[in-house]
Amino acid sequence: MSIQNNLQQIRSTIPSSVTLVAVTKTHPVEKLKELYDAGHRQFGENKVQEMAGKYEALPRDIQWHLIGHLQTNKVKYIAPFVHLIHSVDSLKLLQEINKQAQKCNRVISCLLQVYLAKEETKFGMDEEELKALINAQEVEQFANIQVRGLMGMASNTDNTEQIRMEFHRLKTIFDLYKSIGKKNICMEILSMGMSSDYKIAIENGSTMVRVGSAIFGNRG
Ligand SMILES: *Cc1c(COP(=O)(O)O)cnc(C)c1O
């Protein structure tokens, strides 16, 4: 199967209201160019350096999604161009993104990452930490930040019922903060679902899926 065929196949199974982010991490720019030539513009990377390098090498109308853990000292490398940061997990990070966005005269869209999986250590905040961040006084003063929703990853398991419950929980949290009424927080994007579980995620309210291996094949 070619990359284009895989892309079309996935697109045909997701509603047009759901955004498909093609996760291009580890793949060379030639492969990304194939996706680009097939009309795709939403690309996701998990490492700052890799994303910045690919941004330089590819056309400017690509929208770059940072989906991996982000260290505060690396924000500056992506601030000039990043479209959406999915992995905000602290007030300190949000503050740094605001600072770098200000320098670039931009407003950067962010999602808050919530920890869902039971067994493994994964990045993200638990519900208490999320609540504290959303309610922090400082957030409203971050004029160069727009919090647009939440991101989460389900457990890496074959147990589809567990996955469904985890996604359902995130959707419930998302709905809870819909009426938060802060000027730069607006719950409109729910980023959940990867190659193995994006269908379950969409059934449970996902508006944005991050799909890598189902498009490119397994990463080496
Ligand atoms: C790698 C990755 C994906 C895509 O995973 P696939 O199983 O290849 O679809 C999605 N989200 C995050 C945060 C990732 O790191």
GROMACS .gro file of C-alpha atoms and ligand atoms in nm:
model
  235
    1MET     CA    1   0.000   0.000   0.000
    2SER     CA    2   0.125   0.348  -0.082
    3ILE     CA    3   0.121   0.641   0.159
    4GLN     CA    4  -0.145   0.811  -0.053
    5ASN     CA    5  -0.369   0.502  -0.047
    6ASN     CA    6  -0.335   0.468   0.329
    7LEU     CA    7  -0.416   0.835   0.374
    8GLN     CA    8  -0.725   0.812   0.154
    9GLN     CA    9  -0.839   0.497   0.328
   10ILE     CA   10  -0.817   0.662   0.671
   11ARG     CA   11  -0.982   0.981   0.551
   12SER     CA   12  -1.274   0.778   0.418
   13THR     CA   13  -1.335   0.629   0.763
   14ILE     CA   14  -1.331   0.951   0.964
   15PRO     CA   15  -1.598   1.223   0.959
   16SER     CA   16  -1.499   1.548   0.787
   17SER     CA   17  -1.543   1.728   1.120
   18VAL     CA   18  -1.247   1.535   1.264
   19THR     CA   19  -0.898   1.671   1.186
   20LEU     CA   20  -0.643   1.415   1.080
   21VAL     CA   21  -0.290   1.495   1.195
   22ALA     CA   22  -0.037   1.277   1.012
   23VAL     CA   23   0.232   1.181   1.261
   24THR     CA   24   0.554   1.202   1.061
   25LYS     CA   25   0.812   1.147   1.336
   26THR     CA   26   1.121   0.945   1.231
   27HIS     CA   27   1.025   0.961   0.862
   28PRO     CA   28   1.246   1.145   0.610
   29VAL     CA   29   1.128   1.463   0.436
   30GLU     CA   30   1.079   1.274   0.106
   31LYS     CA   31   0.798   1.077   0.269
   32LEU     CA   32   0.646   1.393   0.409
   33LYS     CA   33   0.661   1.542   0.062
   34GLU     CA   34   0.453   1.250  -0.067
   35LEU     CA   35   0.183   1.333   0.184
   36TYR     CA   36   0.209   1.699   0.095
   37ASP     CA   37   0.168   1.620  -0.273
   38ALA     CA   38  -0.140   1.418  -0.185
   39GLY     CA   39  -0.285   1.740  -0.043
   40HIS     CA   40  -0.221   1.682   0.325
   41ARG     CA   41  -0.119   1.982   0.540
   42GLN     CA   42  -0.146   1.878   0.906
   43PHE     CA   43   0.179   1.718   1.024
   44GLY     CA   44   0.267   1.605   1.376
   45GLU     CA   45   0.613   1.563   1.526
   46ASN     CA   46   0.721   1.473   1.878
   47LYS     CA   47   1.071   1.625   1.884
   48VAL     CA   48   1.154   1.993   1.859
   49GLN     CA   49   1.476   1.964   1.657
   50GLU     CA   50   1.329   1.718   1.410
   51MET     CA   51   1.023   1.936   1.357
   52ALA     CA   52   1.229   2.253   1.311
   53GLY     CA   53   1.451   2.080   1.053
   54LYS     CA   54   1.155   1.949   0.854
   55TYR     CA   55   0.985   2.288   0.872
   56GLU     CA   56   1.293   2.442   0.704
   57ALA     CA   57   1.295   2.176   0.432
   58LEU     CA   58   0.928   2.178   0.337
   59PRO     CA   59   0.666   2.423   0.201
   60ARG     CA   60   0.543   2.699   0.430
   61ASP     CA   61   0.172   2.616   0.419
   62ILE     CA   62   0.215   2.301   0.631
   63GLN     CA   63   0.059   2.326   0.976
   64TRP     CA   64   0.296   2.178   1.234
   65HIS     CA   65   0.165   2.006   1.547
   66LEU     CA   66   0.401   1.941   1.837
   67ILE     CA   67   0.265   1.625   2.001
   68GLY     CA   68   0.557   1.516   2.220
   69HIS     CA   69   0.687   1.634   2.555
   70LEU     CA   70   0.816   1.991   2.535
   71GLN     CA   71   1.095   2.130   2.752
   72THR     CA   72   1.077   2.501   2.835
   73ASN     CA   73   1.428   2.568   2.700
   74LYS     CA   74   1.324   2.442   2.354
   75VAL     CA   75   1.007   2.644   2.305
   76LYS     CA   76   1.200   2.919   2.127
   77TYR     CA   77   1.290   2.691   1.836
   78ILE     CA   78   0.928   2.626   1.736
   79ALA     CA   79   0.757   2.946   1.851
   80PRO     CA   80   0.796   3.122   1.513
   81PHE     CA   81   0.596   2.861   1.321
   82VAL     CA   82   0.421   2.596   1.533
   83HIS     CA   83   0.048   2.565   1.461
   84LEU     CA   84  -0.068   2.377   1.771
   85ILE     CA   85   0.118   2.248   2.079
   86HIS     CA   86  -0.068   1.939   2.209
   87SER     CA   87   0.148   1.867   2.510
   88VAL     CA   88   0.125   2.151   2.763
   89ASP     CA   89   0.157   2.002   3.110
   90SER     CA   90   0.253   2.289   3.340
   91LEU     CA   91   0.199   2.658   3.412
   92LYS     CA   92   0.573   2.714   3.374
   93LEU     CA   93   0.563   2.578   3.019
   94LEU     CA   94   0.256   2.784   2.931
   95GLN     CA   95   0.432   3.093   3.062
   96GLU     CA   96   0.738   3.025   2.846
   97ILE     CA   97   0.524   2.963   2.537
   98ASN     CA   98   0.351   3.295   2.603
   99LYS     CA   99   0.686   3.471   2.634
  100GLN     CA  100   0.826   3.325   2.312
  101ALA     CA  101   0.499   3.383   2.126
  102GLN     CA  102   0.512   3.747   2.231
  103LYS     CA  103   0.864   3.780   2.089
  104CYS     CA  104   0.734   3.645   1.758
  105ASN     CA  105   0.428   3.867   1.773
  106ARG     CA  106   0.202   3.560   1.752
  107VAL     CA  107  -0.074   3.393   1.947
  108ILE     CA  108   0.010   3.024   1.989
  109SER     CA  109  -0.268   2.768   2.022
  110CYS     CA  110  -0.218   2.504   2.290
  111LEU     CA  111  -0.384   2.192   2.422
  112LEU     CA  112  -0.348   2.074   2.780
  113GLN     CA  113  -0.229   1.714   2.805
  114VAL     CA  114  -0.415   1.494   3.048
  115TYR     CA  115  -0.274   1.169   3.179
  116LEU     CA  116  -0.520   0.885   3.111
  117ALA     CA  117  -0.330   0.557   3.109
  118LYS     CA  118  -0.336   0.349   3.424
  119GLU     CA  119  -0.027   0.136   3.414
  120GLU     CA  120   0.257   0.323   3.245
  121THR     CA  121   0.421   0.652   3.323
  122LYS     CA  122   0.315   0.889   3.055
  123PHE     CA  123   0.339   1.263   3.030
  124GLY     CA  124   0.046   1.484   3.115
  125MET     CA  125  -0.141   1.618   3.413
  126ASP     CA  126  -0.385   1.439   3.638
  127GLU     CA  127  -0.728   1.594   3.693
  128GLU     CA  128  -0.618   1.794   3.998
  129GLU     CA  129  -0.321   1.943   3.818
  130LEU     CA  130  -0.539   2.027   3.519
  131LYS     CA  131  -0.789   2.200   3.741
  132ALA     CA  132  -0.516   2.400   3.913
  133LEU     CA  133  -0.369   2.509   3.581
  134ILE     CA  134  -0.703   2.609   3.432
  135ASN     CA  135  -0.794   2.806   3.742
  136ALA     CA  136  -0.456   2.974   3.784
  137GLN     CA  137  -0.487   3.353   3.794
  138GLU     CA  138  -0.186   3.401   3.565
  139VAL     CA  139  -0.338   3.219   3.268
  140GLU     CA  140  -0.572   3.500   3.172
  141GLN     CA  141  -0.277   3.737   3.154
  142PHE     CA  142  -0.106   3.524   2.889
  143ALA     CA  143  -0.217   3.740   2.597
  144ASN     CA  144  -0.016   3.538   2.342
  145ILE     CA  145  -0.167   3.202   2.433
  146GLN     CA  146  -0.496   3.047   2.330
  147VAL     CA  147  -0.583   2.723   2.511
  148ARG     CA  148  -0.808   2.544   2.265
  149GLY     CA  149  -0.869   2.207   2.427
  150LEU     CA  150  -0.726   1.886   2.566
  151MET     CA  151  -0.505   1.600   2.451
  152GLY     CA  152  -0.476   1.249   2.590
  153MET     CA  153  -0.337   0.905   2.515
  154ALA     CA  154  -0.514   0.586   2.616
  155SER     CA  155  -0.334   0.287   2.768
  156ASN     CA  156  -0.134   0.073   2.531
  157THR     CA  157  -0.358  -0.235   2.561
  158ASP     CA  158  -0.577  -0.471   2.356
  159ASN     CA  159  -0.857  -0.415   2.604
  160THR     CA  160  -1.088  -0.195   2.395
  161GLU     CA  161  -1.329  -0.147   2.685
  162GLN     CA  162  -1.052   0.009   2.893
  163ILE     CA  163  -0.953   0.234   2.602
  164ARG     CA  164  -1.315   0.336   2.555
  165MET     CA  165  -1.346   0.422   2.925
  166GLU     CA  166  -1.030   0.631   2.921
  167PHE     CA  167  -1.143   0.830   2.615
  168HIS     CA  168  -1.488   0.870   2.765
  169ARG     CA  169  -1.331   1.011   3.081
  170LEU     CA  170  -1.134   1.267   2.883
  171LYS     CA  171  -1.446   1.370   2.692
  172THR     CA  172  -1.626   1.419   3.025
  173ILE     CA  173  -1.343   1.640   3.154
  174PHE     CA  174  -1.345   1.833   2.824
  175ASP     CA  175  -1.719   1.897   2.856
  176LEU     CA  176  -1.677   2.004   3.218
  177TYR     CA  177  -1.449   2.291   3.116
  178LYS     CA  178  -1.654   2.398   2.815
  179SER     CA  179  -1.820   2.676   3.011
  180ILE     CA  180  -1.506   2.793   3.190
  181GLY     CA  181  -1.548   3.153   3.070
  182LYS     CA  182  -1.186   3.268   3.061
  183LYS     CA  183  -1.096   3.479   2.764
  184ASN     CA  184  -0.805   3.269   2.641
  185ILE     CA  185  -0.940   2.925   2.729
  186CYS     CA  186  -1.194   2.771   2.495
  187MET     CA  187  -1.260   2.397   2.479
  188GLU     CA  188  -1.304   2.329   2.108
  189ILE     CA  189  -1.039   2.067   2.022
  190LEU     CA  190  -1.024   1.720   2.176
  191SER     CA  191  -0.707   1.550   2.050
  192MET     CA  192  -0.730   1.177   2.113
  193GLY     CA  193  -0.678   0.862   1.908
  194MET     CA  194  -0.377   0.706   1.731
  195SER     CA  195  -0.344   0.434   1.465
  196SER     CA  196  -0.466   0.154   1.689
  197ASP     CA  197  -0.750   0.336   1.861
  198TYR     CA  198  -0.866   0.637   1.657
  199LYS     CA  199  -1.202   0.479   1.575
  200ILE     CA  200  -1.281   0.430   1.944
  201ALA     CA  201  -1.161   0.785   2.010
  202ILE     CA  202  -1.395   0.930   1.747
  203GLU     CA  203  -1.689   0.731   1.886
  204ASN     CA  204  -1.611   0.898   2.216
  205GLY     CA  205  -1.596   1.256   2.096
  206SER     CA  206  -1.248   1.309   1.952
  207THR     CA  207  -1.223   1.605   1.712
  208MET     CA  208  -0.856   1.548   1.620
  209VAL     CA  209  -0.672   1.219   1.566
  210ARG     CA  210  -0.294   1.171   1.549
  211VAL     CA  211  -0.214   0.888   1.312
  212GLY     CA  212   0.135   0.768   1.220
  213SER     CA  213   0.194   0.399   1.153
  214ALA     CA  214  -0.143   0.343   0.982
  215ILE     CA  215  -0.026   0.590   0.716
  216PHE     CA  216   0.348   0.520   0.697
  217GLY     CA  217   0.373   0.161   0.816
  218ASN     CA  218   0.567   0.071   1.127
  219ARG     CA  219   0.854   0.292   1.234
  220GLY     CA  220   1.189   0.116   1.208
  221LIG     C1  221   0.378   0.854   1.783
  221LIG     C2  222   0.258   0.923   1.837
  221LIG     C3  223   0.132   0.911   1.775
  221LIG     C4  224   0.106   0.822   1.655
  221LIG     O1  225   0.122   0.686   1.686
  221LIG     P1  226   0.084   0.573   1.579
  221LIG     O2  227   0.061   0.454   1.663
  221LIG     O3  228   0.204   0.560   1.490
  221LIG     O4  229  -0.035   0.618   1.505
  221LIG     C5  230   0.026   0.981   1.830
  221LIG     N1  231   0.040   1.062   1.936
  221LIG     C6  232   0.160   1.077   1.998
  221LIG     C7  233   0.168   1.166   2.116
  221LIG     C8  234   0.271   1.009   1.951
  221LIG     O5  235   0.390   1.024   2.013
   0.00000   0.00000   0.00000
